[in-house]
């Protein structure tokens, strides 16, 4: 008997794994009929999950942590046993603003630390505080933007204006002059570049080389009550993710996502992110960034609890949540590697032997212990060279104070 699952999503390239699981039959082969519910804003998606209108959601990883910590109008315990993607976002700014940055756009993107300092200087030359669109206060992009700006002494709560708007409205907001730039998941940055409204200033993959992005999120009570259904879905998604990461499938995948039911943007724009061919300025030849967006390889899908704790550390840093043992435990518990291992125990997916790791410590591909098969982790460096040891969160946070990167309210 087929089980129907309703899953909410936003029109972004990183919905790929869910779309392919439905369209290519991977979910059906596991006895699941996927009803993918297109949603406009992250706030609406969050509410649909919390109030039971859907069983799961394609969700911003920090939003899942924030809701569980009570940083929402309606709190709920959420669980994320599967990462749908890493990387895949881009900061773009109006061309007038970008003129104050390094004109060598390849160098600009490959040196985010230097570009952050150029950006700080550009703020001083701008006629007012730049208005930067973010898709949600608790988005991966917004947290990375804060981290990146602060590295150059820019206070994201004082020196710029962060304005929340849905990703699909970012380009029109730029066209209307409501924002000077934005950071969002693809293909929206590419869409703004394509029509000459903006240039790329920074990419998420260069801020954190394997930065956590979207997660498959359930209400914890539903997940615990339906282990068999969850396991079957994760097995389908693992097969789908491997298909999505195969370069020979990218053209077909981009065509699928261009459908109005999904992203409703030109396939050529959508394909840029998954193929790592990024057009940073209108008319410019693409820049090769092979790790711009990942779906499967190098344990992309594994929900490392250390990544949930890195998110928590940034919420603490920006005074969005109190630092306490209970909050730390609740944040770590959002990511569920135990469910991932249970679901994929009999598959050919390599399973990491640990549930946490030191984030930012891998410079080159690294073979690690796995309970099944061979597993190589890709570089996961932060742009400023910091490392995040989940066992030493207090020391990590103190390091920002020592560098005078923590700002007074």
mmCIF file of C-alpha atoms in Angstrom:
data_model
loop_
_atom_site.group_PDB
_atom_site.id
_atom_site.type_symbol
_atom_site.label_atom_id
_atom_site.label_comp_id
_atom_site.label_asym_id
_atom_site.label_seq_id
_atom_site.Cartn_x
_atom_site.Cartn_y
_atom_site.Cartn_z
ATOM 1 C CA UNK A 1 0.000 0.000 0.000
ATOM 2 C CA UNK A 2 1.336 3.426 -0.966
ATOM 3 C CA UNK A 3 1.948 5.995 1.800
ATOM 4 C CA UNK A 4 1.355 9.641 0.885
ATOM 5 C CA UNK A 5 3.723 12.221 2.375
ATOM 6 C CA UNK A 6 3.161 15.955 2.066
ATOM 7 C CA UNK A 7 6.434 17.910 2.059
ATOM 8 C CA UNK A 8 6.619 21.706 1.851
ATOM 9 C CA UNK A 9 9.370 23.372 -0.178
ATOM 10 C CA UNK A 10 10.463 26.727 -1.575
ATOM 11 C CA UNK A 11 11.355 27.260 -5.269
ATOM 12 C CA UNK A 12 15.125 26.848 -5.039
ATOM 13 C CA UNK A 13 17.668 24.720 -6.867
ATOM 14 C CA UNK A 14 18.328 22.727 -3.698
ATOM 15 C CA UNK A 15 14.837 21.205 -3.795
ATOM 16 C CA UNK A 16 16.397 18.935 -6.427
ATOM 17 C CA UNK A 17 16.657 15.796 -4.286
ATOM 18 C CA UNK A 18 12.960 15.896 -3.370
ATOM 19 C CA UNK A 19 11.836 16.653 -6.921
ATOM 20 C CA UNK A 20 13.912 13.843 -8.401
ATOM 21 C CA UNK A 21 12.758 11.381 -5.736
ATOM 22 C CA UNK A 22 9.219 11.994 -6.948
ATOM 23 C CA UNK A 23 9.719 12.412 -10.695
ATOM 24 C CA UNK A 24 12.124 9.512 -11.239
ATOM 25 C CA UNK A 25 10.263 7.049 -9.064
ATOM 26 C CA UNK A 26 12.759 6.594 -6.228
ATOM 27 C CA UNK A 27 10.086 7.393 -3.635
ATOM 28 C CA UNK A 28 7.470 5.259 -5.345
ATOM 29 C CA UNK A 29 9.831 2.276 -5.282
ATOM 30 C CA UNK A 30 9.912 2.662 -1.487
ATOM 31 C CA UNK A 31 6.116 2.724 -1.312
ATOM 32 C CA UNK A 32 5.852 6.505 -0.887
ATOM 33 C CA UNK A 33 3.796 8.955 -2.915
ATOM 34 C CA UNK A 34 5.344 12.408 -2.535
ATOM 35 C CA UNK A 35 3.029 15.393 -2.523
ATOM 36 C CA UNK A 36 5.421 18.343 -2.786
ATOM 37 C CA UNK A 37 3.764 21.564 -1.647
ATOM 38 C CA UNK A 38 5.229 24.704 -3.245
ATOM 39 C CA UNK A 39 5.429 27.504 -0.677
ATOM 40 C CA UNK A 40 6.365 31.170 -1.039
ATOM 41 C CA UNK A 41 8.085 32.093 2.236
ATOM 42 C CA UNK A 42 10.062 30.347 4.948
ATOM 43 C CA UNK A 43 7.656 31.626 7.590
ATOM 44 C CA UNK A 44 4.724 29.964 5.820
ATOM 45 C CA UNK A 45 6.703 26.749 5.338
ATOM 46 C CA UNK A 46 7.625 26.717 9.041
ATOM 47 C CA UNK A 47 3.991 27.146 10.067
ATOM 48 C CA UNK A 48 2.776 24.437 7.718
ATOM 49 C CA UNK A 49 5.155 21.993 9.386
ATOM 50 C CA UNK A 50 4.491 23.079 12.960
ATOM 51 C CA UNK A 51 0.705 22.951 12.586
ATOM 52 C CA UNK A 52 0.680 19.599 10.802
ATOM 53 C CA UNK A 53 -0.416 20.688 7.326
ATOM 54 C CA UNK A 54 2.603 18.749 6.002
ATOM 55 C CA UNK A 55 4.593 15.869 7.453
ATOM 56 C CA UNK A 56 8.022 17.232 6.489
ATOM 57 C CA UNK A 57 9.733 20.269 4.993
ATOM 58 C CA UNK A 58 12.703 21.353 2.899
ATOM 59 C CA UNK A 59 13.974 23.739 5.568
ATOM 60 C CA UNK A 60 16.785 26.135 6.351
ATOM 61 C CA UNK A 61 19.001 24.311 8.860
ATOM 62 C CA UNK A 62 19.216 27.278 11.291
ATOM 63 C CA UNK A 63 15.441 27.667 11.174
ATOM 64 C CA UNK A 64 14.984 24.087 12.367
ATOM 65 C CA UNK A 65 17.370 24.789 15.256
ATOM 66 C CA UNK A 66 15.730 28.133 16.065
ATOM 67 C CA UNK A 67 12.191 26.723 16.172
ATOM 68 C CA UNK A 68 13.321 23.952 18.525
ATOM 69 C CA UNK A 69 14.982 26.551 20.778
ATOM 70 C CA UNK A 70 11.733 28.526 20.965
ATOM 71 C CA UNK A 71 12.914 31.393 18.767
ATOM 72 C CA UNK A 72 9.636 31.472 16.880
ATOM 73 C CA UNK A 73 6.064 32.584 17.389
ATOM 74 C CA UNK A 74 5.137 28.943 17.872
ATOM 75 C CA UNK A 75 7.782 26.628 19.285
ATOM 76 C CA UNK A 76 8.026 22.954 18.409
ATOM 77 C CA UNK A 77 10.539 20.153 18.665
ATOM 78 C CA UNK A 78 11.911 19.523 15.171
ATOM 79 C CA UNK A 79 14.187 16.780 13.895
ATOM 80 C CA UNK A 80 16.425 16.765 10.822
ATOM 81 C CA UNK A 81 17.743 13.283 9.939
ATOM 82 C CA UNK A 82 18.934 14.174 6.424
ATOM 83 C CA UNK A 83 20.780 17.097 4.791
ATOM 84 C CA UNK A 84 19.406 17.907 1.356
ATOM 85 C CA UNK A 85 22.382 20.035 0.269
ATOM 86 C CA UNK A 86 25.467 21.979 1.235
ATOM 87 C CA UNK A 87 26.547 25.346 -0.189
ATOM 88 C CA UNK A 88 24.638 26.844 -3.094
ATOM 89 C CA UNK A 89 24.120 30.468 -2.044
ATOM 90 C CA UNK A 90 25.573 33.736 -3.326
ATOM 91 C CA UNK A 91 25.789 37.363 -2.171
ATOM 92 C CA UNK A 92 25.103 39.773 -5.012
ATOM 93 C CA UNK A 93 25.166 43.562 -4.854
ATOM 94 C CA UNK A 94 24.128 46.378 -7.168
ATOM 95 C CA UNK A 95 26.739 47.105 -9.812
ATOM 96 C CA UNK A 96 27.230 50.655 -8.525
ATOM 97 C CA UNK A 97 28.149 49.285 -5.102
ATOM 98 C CA UNK A 98 30.352 46.547 -6.571
ATOM 99 C CA UNK A 99 32.441 49.155 -8.425
ATOM 100 C CA UNK A 100 34.178 49.902 -5.121
ATOM 101 C CA UNK A 101 35.326 46.262 -4.834
ATOM 102 C CA UNK A 102 38.172 44.431 -6.555
ATOM 103 C CA UNK A 103 37.435 44.692 -10.310
ATOM 104 C CA UNK A 104 39.022 41.243 -10.788
ATOM 105 C CA UNK A 105 35.863 39.352 -10.004
ATOM 106 C CA UNK A 106 37.521 35.924 -9.884
ATOM 107 C CA UNK A 107 39.974 37.191 -7.283
ATOM 108 C CA UNK A 108 37.075 38.846 -5.437
ATOM 109 C CA UNK A 109 35.238 35.546 -5.051
ATOM 110 C CA UNK A 110 38.306 33.459 -4.271
ATOM 111 C CA UNK A 111 39.490 35.829 -1.501
ATOM 112 C CA UNK A 112 36.455 36.365 0.728
ATOM 113 C CA UNK A 113 38.520 37.739 3.605
ATOM 114 C CA UNK A 114 40.033 40.476 1.440
ATOM 115 C CA UNK A 115 36.661 41.169 -0.169
ATOM 116 C CA UNK A 116 35.047 41.567 3.263
ATOM 117 C CA UNK A 117 37.496 44.417 3.989
ATOM 118 C CA UNK A 118 36.799 45.946 0.570
ATOM 119 C CA UNK A 119 33.095 45.681 1.342
ATOM 120 C CA UNK A 120 33.602 47.508 4.643
ATOM 121 C CA UNK A 121 35.357 50.336 2.797
ATOM 122 C CA UNK A 122 32.593 50.407 0.175
ATOM 123 C CA UNK A 123 29.997 50.963 2.890
ATOM 124 C CA UNK A 124 31.812 54.183 3.789
ATOM 125 C CA UNK A 125 31.578 55.354 0.167
ATOM 126 C CA UNK A 126 27.905 54.486 -0.254
ATOM 127 C CA UNK A 127 25.319 57.194 0.104
ATOM 128 C CA UNK A 128 23.568 55.407 2.976
ATOM 129 C CA UNK A 129 23.561 52.151 4.863
ATOM 130 C CA UNK A 130 23.315 49.440 2.234
ATOM 131 C CA UNK A 131 20.115 47.420 2.414
ATOM 132 C CA UNK A 132 20.847 43.710 2.016
ATOM 133 C CA UNK A 133 18.060 41.213 1.529
ATOM 134 C CA UNK A 134 18.106 37.977 3.511
ATOM 135 C CA UNK A 135 15.526 35.225 3.113
ATOM 136 C CA UNK A 136 15.001 34.724 6.847
ATOM 137 C CA UNK A 137 16.612 35.865 10.072
ATOM 138 C CA UNK A 138 17.445 32.224 10.752
ATOM 139 C CA UNK A 139 18.805 31.285 7.350
ATOM 140 C CA UNK A 140 22.192 29.780 6.643
ATOM 141 C CA UNK A 141 22.831 32.730 4.330
ATOM 142 C CA UNK A 142 22.034 35.354 6.955
ATOM 143 C CA UNK A 143 24.310 33.676 9.508
ATOM 144 C CA UNK A 144 27.153 33.370 6.994
ATOM 145 C CA UNK A 145 26.653 37.001 5.952
ATOM 146 C CA UNK A 146 26.957 38.127 9.573
ATOM 147 C CA UNK A 147 30.083 36.031 10.082
ATOM 148 C CA UNK A 148 31.649 37.367 6.883
ATOM 149 C CA UNK A 149 30.840 41.034 7.518
ATOM 150 C CA UNK A 150 32.071 40.871 11.101
ATOM 151 C CA UNK A 151 35.465 39.584 9.967
ATOM 152 C CA UNK A 152 36.086 43.077 8.559
ATOM 153 C CA UNK A 153 34.692 44.929 11.565
ATOM 154 C CA UNK A 154 31.241 45.534 10.078
ATOM 155 C CA UNK A 155 28.428 45.298 12.620
ATOM 156 C CA UNK A 156 25.545 43.639 10.749
ATOM 157 C CA UNK A 157 23.055 45.101 13.222
ATOM 158 C CA UNK A 158 24.362 48.682 12.935
ATOM 159 C CA UNK A 159 26.329 49.278 9.733
ATOM 160 C CA UNK A 160 23.942 47.677 7.232
ATOM 161 C CA UNK A 161 20.205 47.069 7.067
ATOM 162 C CA UNK A 162 19.163 43.432 6.734
ATOM 163 C CA UNK A 163 15.709 43.127 5.191
ATOM 164 C CA UNK A 164 13.812 39.824 5.136
ATOM 165 C CA UNK A 165 12.027 38.841 1.922
ATOM 166 C CA UNK A 166 11.256 35.550 0.155
ATOM 167 C CA UNK A 167 13.967 34.347 -2.234
ATOM 168 C CA UNK A 168 11.660 34.483 -5.254
ATOM 169 C CA UNK A 169 11.061 38.225 -4.672
ATOM 170 C CA UNK A 170 14.721 39.248 -4.388
ATOM 171 C CA UNK A 171 15.303 40.202 -8.010
ATOM 172 C CA UNK A 172 12.129 42.275 -8.220
ATOM 173 C CA UNK A 173 13.050 44.015 -4.954
ATOM 174 C CA UNK A 174 16.383 45.001 -6.519
ATOM 175 C CA UNK A 175 14.675 46.193 -9.671
ATOM 176 C CA UNK A 176 12.361 48.371 -7.569
ATOM 177 C CA UNK A 177 15.295 49.836 -5.612
ATOM 178 C CA UNK A 178 14.060 48.398 -2.307
ATOM 179 C CA UNK A 179 17.352 46.593 -1.628
ATOM 180 C CA UNK A 180 20.941 47.124 -2.763
ATOM 181 C CA UNK A 181 21.754 43.430 -2.864
ATOM 182 C CA UNK A 182 20.867 40.114 -1.307
ATOM 183 C CA UNK A 183 22.156 36.751 -0.254
ATOM 184 C CA UNK A 184 20.036 33.762 -1.215
ATOM 185 C CA UNK A 185 20.096 30.251 -2.552
ATOM 186 C CA UNK A 186 20.270 29.717 -6.275
ATOM 187 C CA UNK A 187 19.028 30.424 -8.851
ATOM 188 C CA UNK A 188 18.051 33.849 -7.521
ATOM 189 C CA UNK A 189 21.528 35.380 -7.394
ATOM 190 C CA UNK A 190 22.150 34.227 -10.955
ATOM 191 C CA UNK A 191 18.793 35.674 -11.995
ATOM 192 C CA UNK A 192 19.808 39.138 -10.735
ATOM 193 C CA UNK A 193 23.200 38.883 -12.442
ATOM 194 C CA UNK A 194 21.646 37.710 -15.710
ATOM 195 C CA UNK A 195 19.556 40.872 -16.112
ATOM 196 C CA UNK A 196 22.410 43.201 -15.125
ATOM 197 C CA UNK A 197 21.025 44.269 -11.756
ATOM 198 C CA UNK A 198 23.870 42.854 -9.691
ATOM 199 C CA UNK A 199 27.322 41.310 -9.524
ATOM 200 C CA UNK A 200 28.485 38.433 -7.362
ATOM 201 C CA UNK A 201 30.408 39.590 -4.292
ATOM 202 C CA UNK A 202 30.808 36.383 -2.287
ATOM 203 C CA UNK A 203 29.690 32.765 -2.496
ATOM 204 C CA UNK A 204 28.768 30.539 0.423
ATOM 205 C CA UNK A 205 31.144 27.802 -0.700
ATOM 206 C CA UNK A 206 34.083 30.160 -0.126
ATOM 207 C CA UNK A 207 32.848 31.329 3.285
ATOM 208 C CA UNK A 208 32.450 27.766 4.577
ATOM 209 C CA UNK A 209 33.539 25.153 2.073
ATOM 210 C CA UNK A 210 30.956 22.583 3.159
ATOM 211 C CA UNK A 211 28.444 24.915 4.777
ATOM 212 C CA UNK A 212 25.215 23.247 5.865
ATOM 213 C CA UNK A 213 22.199 24.480 3.915
ATOM 214 C CA UNK A 214 18.815 22.776 3.653
ATOM 215 C CA UNK A 215 17.684 19.856 5.778
ATOM 216 C CA UNK A 216 14.725 17.504 5.585
ATOM 217 C CA UNK A 217 12.827 18.379 8.750
ATOM 218 C CA UNK A 218 10.027 16.613 10.616
ATOM 219 C CA UNK A 219 8.203 17.326 13.831
ATOM 220 C CA UNK A 220 9.984 15.097 16.325
ATOM 221 C CA UNK A 221 6.776 13.467 17.519
ATOM 222 C CA UNK A 222 5.834 12.487 13.946
ATOM 223 C CA UNK A 223 9.315 11.124 13.231
ATOM 224 C CA UNK A 224 9.323 9.006 16.378
ATOM 225 C CA UNK A 225 5.823 7.675 15.645
ATOM 226 C CA UNK A 226 6.582 6.732 12.008
ATOM 227 C CA UNK A 227 10.078 5.215 11.861
ATOM 228 C CA UNK A 228 9.375 2.880 8.953
ATOM 229 C CA UNK A 229 7.988 5.641 6.722
ATOM 230 C CA UNK A 230 10.903 7.939 7.579
ATOM 231 C CA UNK A 231 13.435 5.210 6.814
ATOM 232 C CA UNK A 232 11.868 4.462 3.446
ATOM 233 C CA UNK A 233 11.897 8.154 2.543
ATOM 234 C CA UNK A 234 15.573 8.542 3.479
ATOM 235 C CA UNK A 235 16.491 5.530 1.347
ATOM 236 C CA UNK A 236 14.687 7.099 -1.610
ATOM 237 C CA UNK A 237 16.399 10.444 -1.038
ATOM 238 C CA UNK A 238 19.849 8.849 -0.867
ATOM 239 C CA UNK A 239 19.326 7.324 -4.323
ATOM 240 C CA UNK A 240 17.917 10.599 -5.610
ATOM 241 C CA UNK A 241 20.850 12.618 -4.246
ATOM 242 C CA UNK A 242 23.387 10.355 -5.960
ATOM 243 C CA UNK A 243 21.497 10.863 -9.232
ATOM 244 C CA UNK A 244 21.494 14.648 -8.719
ATOM 245 C CA UNK A 245 25.244 14.767 -8.091
ATOM 246 C CA UNK A 246 26.034 12.911 -11.324
ATOM 247 C CA UNK A 247 27.188 15.551 -13.821
ATOM 248 C CA UNK A 248 25.685 13.585 -16.710
ATOM 249 C CA UNK A 249 22.234 14.242 -15.220
ATOM 250 C CA UNK A 250 22.582 17.997 -14.659
ATOM 251 C CA UNK A 251 20.966 19.102 -17.909
ATOM 252 C CA UNK A 252 17.952 16.874 -17.295
ATOM 253 C CA UNK A 253 17.783 17.986 -13.666
ATOM 254 C CA UNK A 254 17.862 21.667 -14.614
ATOM 255 C CA UNK A 255 15.081 21.080 -17.136
ATOM 256 C CA UNK A 256 12.994 19.314 -14.482
ATOM 257 C CA UNK A 257 13.445 22.119 -11.942
ATOM 258 C CA UNK A 258 12.571 24.787 -14.517
ATOM 259 C CA UNK A 259 8.999 23.459 -14.458
ATOM 260 C CA UNK A 260 6.530 25.943 -12.881
ATOM 261 C CA UNK A 261 5.722 23.336 -10.224
ATOM 262 C CA UNK A 262 9.254 23.663 -8.894
ATOM 263 C CA UNK A 263 11.557 26.649 -9.491
ATOM 264 C CA UNK A 264 9.992 28.179 -12.614
ATOM 265 C CA UNK A 265 13.201 29.771 -13.876
ATOM 266 C CA UNK A 266 15.206 29.094 -17.053
ATOM 267 C CA UNK A 267 17.019 25.754 -17.027
ATOM 268 C CA UNK A 268 20.278 27.445 -18.046
ATOM 269 C CA UNK A 269 20.241 29.578 -14.890
ATOM 270 C CA UNK A 270 19.401 26.616 -12.694
ATOM 271 C CA UNK A 271 22.159 24.460 -14.137
ATOM 272 C CA UNK A 272 24.897 26.947 -13.237
ATOM 273 C CA UNK A 273 24.863 26.125 -9.521
ATOM 274 C CA UNK A 274 24.723 22.346 -9.796
ATOM 275 C CA UNK A 275 27.453 22.343 -12.471
ATOM 276 C CA UNK A 276 29.620 24.862 -10.628
ATOM 277 C CA UNK A 277 29.773 27.240 -13.587
ATOM 278 C CA UNK A 278 29.019 30.619 -12.049
ATOM 279 C CA UNK A 279 28.446 33.763 -14.107
ATOM 280 C CA UNK A 280 29.430 36.497 -11.679
ATOM 281 C CA UNK A 281 28.826 39.528 -13.924
ATOM 282 C CA UNK A 282 26.485 39.877 -16.896
ATOM 283 C CA UNK A 283 28.280 38.883 -20.097
ATOM 284 C CA UNK A 284 31.292 37.424 -18.275
ATOM 285 C CA UNK A 285 32.574 33.900 -18.941
ATOM 286 C CA UNK A 286 31.590 31.429 -16.206
ATOM 287 C CA UNK A 287 33.932 30.825 -13.274
ATOM 288 C CA UNK A 288 34.536 27.191 -12.368
ATOM 289 C CA UNK A 289 33.486 26.359 -8.797
ATOM 290 C CA UNK A 290 33.023 22.588 -8.770
ATOM 291 C CA UNK A 291 31.913 22.507 -5.128
ATOM 292 C CA UNK A 292 29.391 25.348 -5.443
ATOM 293 C CA UNK A 293 26.524 22.980 -4.552
ATOM 294 C CA UNK A 294 26.620 19.365 -3.410
ATOM 295 C CA UNK A 295 23.829 16.850 -2.902
ATOM 296 C CA UNK A 296 25.428 13.478 -2.165
ATOM 297 C CA UNK A 297 29.163 13.011 -2.418
ATOM 298 C CA UNK A 298 31.507 13.221 0.568
ATOM 299 C CA UNK A 299 28.739 12.500 3.095
ATOM 300 C CA UNK A 300 26.834 15.659 2.153
ATOM 301 C CA UNK A 301 23.571 14.168 3.420
ATOM 302 C CA UNK A 302 24.880 13.121 6.840
ATOM 303 C CA UNK A 303 23.495 15.331 9.658
ATOM 304 C CA UNK A 304 26.618 16.060 11.700
ATOM 305 C CA UNK A 305 25.603 17.259 15.149
ATOM 306 C CA UNK A 306 28.697 19.458 15.180
ATOM 307 C CA UNK A 307 27.116 21.488 12.359
ATOM 308 C CA UNK A 308 23.956 22.001 14.396
ATOM 309 C CA UNK A 309 26.182 23.215 17.231
ATOM 310 C CA UNK A 310 28.041 25.605 14.909
ATOM 311 C CA UNK A 311 24.661 27.111 14.033
ATOM 312 C CA UNK A 312 23.896 27.328 17.766
ATOM 313 C CA UNK A 313 27.217 29.086 18.388
ATOM 314 C CA UNK A 314 26.293 31.792 15.898
ATOM 315 C CA UNK A 315 22.862 32.280 17.464
ATOM 316 C CA UNK A 316 24.621 32.745 20.799
ATOM 317 C CA UNK A 317 27.224 35.062 19.301
ATOM 318 C CA UNK A 318 24.575 37.396 17.914
ATOM 319 C CA UNK A 319 22.592 37.300 21.159
ATOM 320 C CA UNK A 320 19.615 35.552 19.609
ATOM 321 C CA UNK A 321 19.575 32.855 22.282
ATOM 322 C CA UNK A 322 21.017 32.410 25.774
ATOM 323 C CA UNK A 323 24.004 30.110 26.088
ATOM 324 C CA UNK A 324 23.083 27.244 28.401
ATOM 325 C CA UNK A 325 23.660 23.486 28.643
ATOM 326 C CA UNK A 326 19.970 22.858 27.939
ATOM 327 C CA UNK A 327 19.916 25.037 24.815
ATOM 328 C CA UNK A 328 23.147 23.485 23.577
ATOM 329 C CA UNK A 329 21.758 19.960 24.026
ATOM 330 C CA UNK A 330 18.478 20.860 22.337
ATOM 331 C CA UNK A 331 20.285 22.416 19.369
ATOM 332 C CA UNK A 332 22.537 19.387 18.886
ATOM 333 C CA UNK A 333 19.531 17.098 19.127
ATOM 334 C CA UNK A 334 17.833 18.639 16.093
ATOM 335 C CA UNK A 335 20.248 16.790 13.792
ATOM 336 C CA UNK A 336 19.551 13.036 13.947
ATOM 337 C CA UNK A 337 22.466 10.917 12.703
ATOM 338 C CA UNK A 338 20.929 7.945 14.547
ATOM 339 C CA UNK A 339 17.924 7.974 12.211
ATOM 340 C CA UNK A 340 20.176 8.415 9.162
ATOM 341 C CA UNK A 341 22.238 5.352 10.167
ATOM 342 C CA UNK A 342 19.159 3.267 10.920
ATOM 343 C CA UNK A 343 17.519 4.088 7.600
ATOM 344 C CA UNK A 344 20.604 3.452 5.476
ATOM 345 C CA UNK A 345 22.187 0.596 7.426
ATOM 346 C CA UNK A 346 21.536 -1.929 4.654
ATOM 347 C CA UNK A 347 22.294 0.406 1.745
ATOM 348 C CA UNK A 348 25.574 1.070 -0.037
ATOM 349 C CA UNK A 349 25.774 4.569 1.478
ATOM 350 C CA UNK A 350 28.985 5.095 3.473
ATOM 351 C CA UNK A 351 28.100 5.867 7.080
ATOM 352 C CA UNK A 352 30.457 8.017 9.200
ATOM 353 C CA UNK A 353 31.498 6.315 12.401
ATOM 354 C CA UNK A 354 31.177 9.506 14.463
ATOM 355 C CA UNK A 355 28.299 11.944 14.887
ATOM 356 C CA UNK A 356 30.441 15.049 15.448
ATOM 357 C CA UNK A 357 33.693 16.347 14.043
ATOM 358 C CA UNK A 358 35.872 19.423 14.283
ATOM 359 C CA UNK A 359 34.420 21.731 11.641
ATOM 360 C CA UNK A 360 36.840 23.679 9.454
ATOM 361 C CA UNK A 361 39.806 21.364 10.035
ATOM 362 C CA UNK A 362 39.929 19.550 6.670
ATOM 363 C CA UNK A 363 42.185 21.222 4.088
ATOM 364 C CA UNK A 364 42.295 18.467 1.489
ATOM 365 C CA UNK A 365 40.150 15.371 0.838
ATOM 366 C CA UNK A 366 40.416 13.109 3.876
ATOM 367 C CA UNK A 367 39.603 9.401 4.233
ATOM 368 C CA UNK A 368 37.749 8.759 7.499
ATOM 369 C CA UNK A 369 36.297 5.853 9.422
ATOM 370 C CA UNK A 370 33.061 4.514 8.028
ATOM 371 C CA UNK A 371 30.779 1.713 9.134
ATOM 372 C CA UNK A 372 30.160 0.760 5.496
ATOM 373 C CA UNK A 373 32.298 1.331 2.439
ATOM 374 C CA UNK A 374 34.958 3.951 1.850
ATOM 375 C CA UNK A 375 34.284 7.548 2.834
ATOM 376 C CA UNK A 376 36.248 10.653 1.922
ATOM 377 C CA UNK A 377 35.378 14.026 3.378
ATOM 378 C CA UNK A 378 35.996 17.110 1.279
ATOM 379 C CA UNK A 379 37.651 20.330 2.479
ATOM 380 C CA UNK A 380 35.471 22.149 4.984
ATOM 381 C CA UNK A 381 37.561 25.225 5.754
ATOM 382 C CA UNK A 382 36.114 28.504 6.984
ATOM 383 C CA UNK A 383 37.310 31.564 5.068
ATOM 384 C CA UNK A 384 39.046 33.048 8.122
ATOM 385 C CA UNK A 385 40.919 29.879 9.051
ATOM 386 C CA UNK A 386 39.007 29.282 12.289
ATOM 387 C CA UNK A 387 38.078 25.795 13.405
ATOM 388 C CA UNK A 388 35.015 24.874 15.421
ATOM 389 C CA UNK A 389 35.478 22.175 18.047
ATOM 390 C CA UNK A 390 31.988 21.267 19.328
ATOM 391 C CA UNK A 391 33.553 20.229 22.617
ATOM 392 C CA UNK A 392 34.975 23.733 23.127
ATOM 393 C CA UNK A 393 32.167 26.118 22.205
ATOM 394 C CA UNK A 394 33.068 28.596 24.942
ATOM 395 C CA UNK A 395 36.616 28.908 23.591
ATOM 396 C CA UNK A 396 35.278 29.378 20.065
ATOM 397 C CA UNK A 397 32.979 32.191 21.157
ATOM 398 C CA UNK A 398 35.731 33.797 23.238
ATOM 399 C CA UNK A 399 37.881 33.921 20.115
ATOM 400 C CA UNK A 400 35.496 36.383 18.509
ATOM 401 C CA UNK A 401 35.645 38.620 21.567
ATOM 402 C CA UNK A 402 39.444 38.517 21.478
ATOM 403 C CA UNK A 403 39.410 39.548 17.829
ATOM 404 C CA UNK A 404 36.954 42.372 18.617
ATOM 405 C CA UNK A 405 34.446 40.845 16.251
ATOM 406 C CA UNK A 406 31.661 40.741 18.796
ATOM 407 C CA UNK A 407 29.666 43.934 18.939
ATOM 408 C CA UNK A 408 27.949 45.712 21.790
ATOM 409 C CA UNK A 409 24.183 45.985 21.560
#
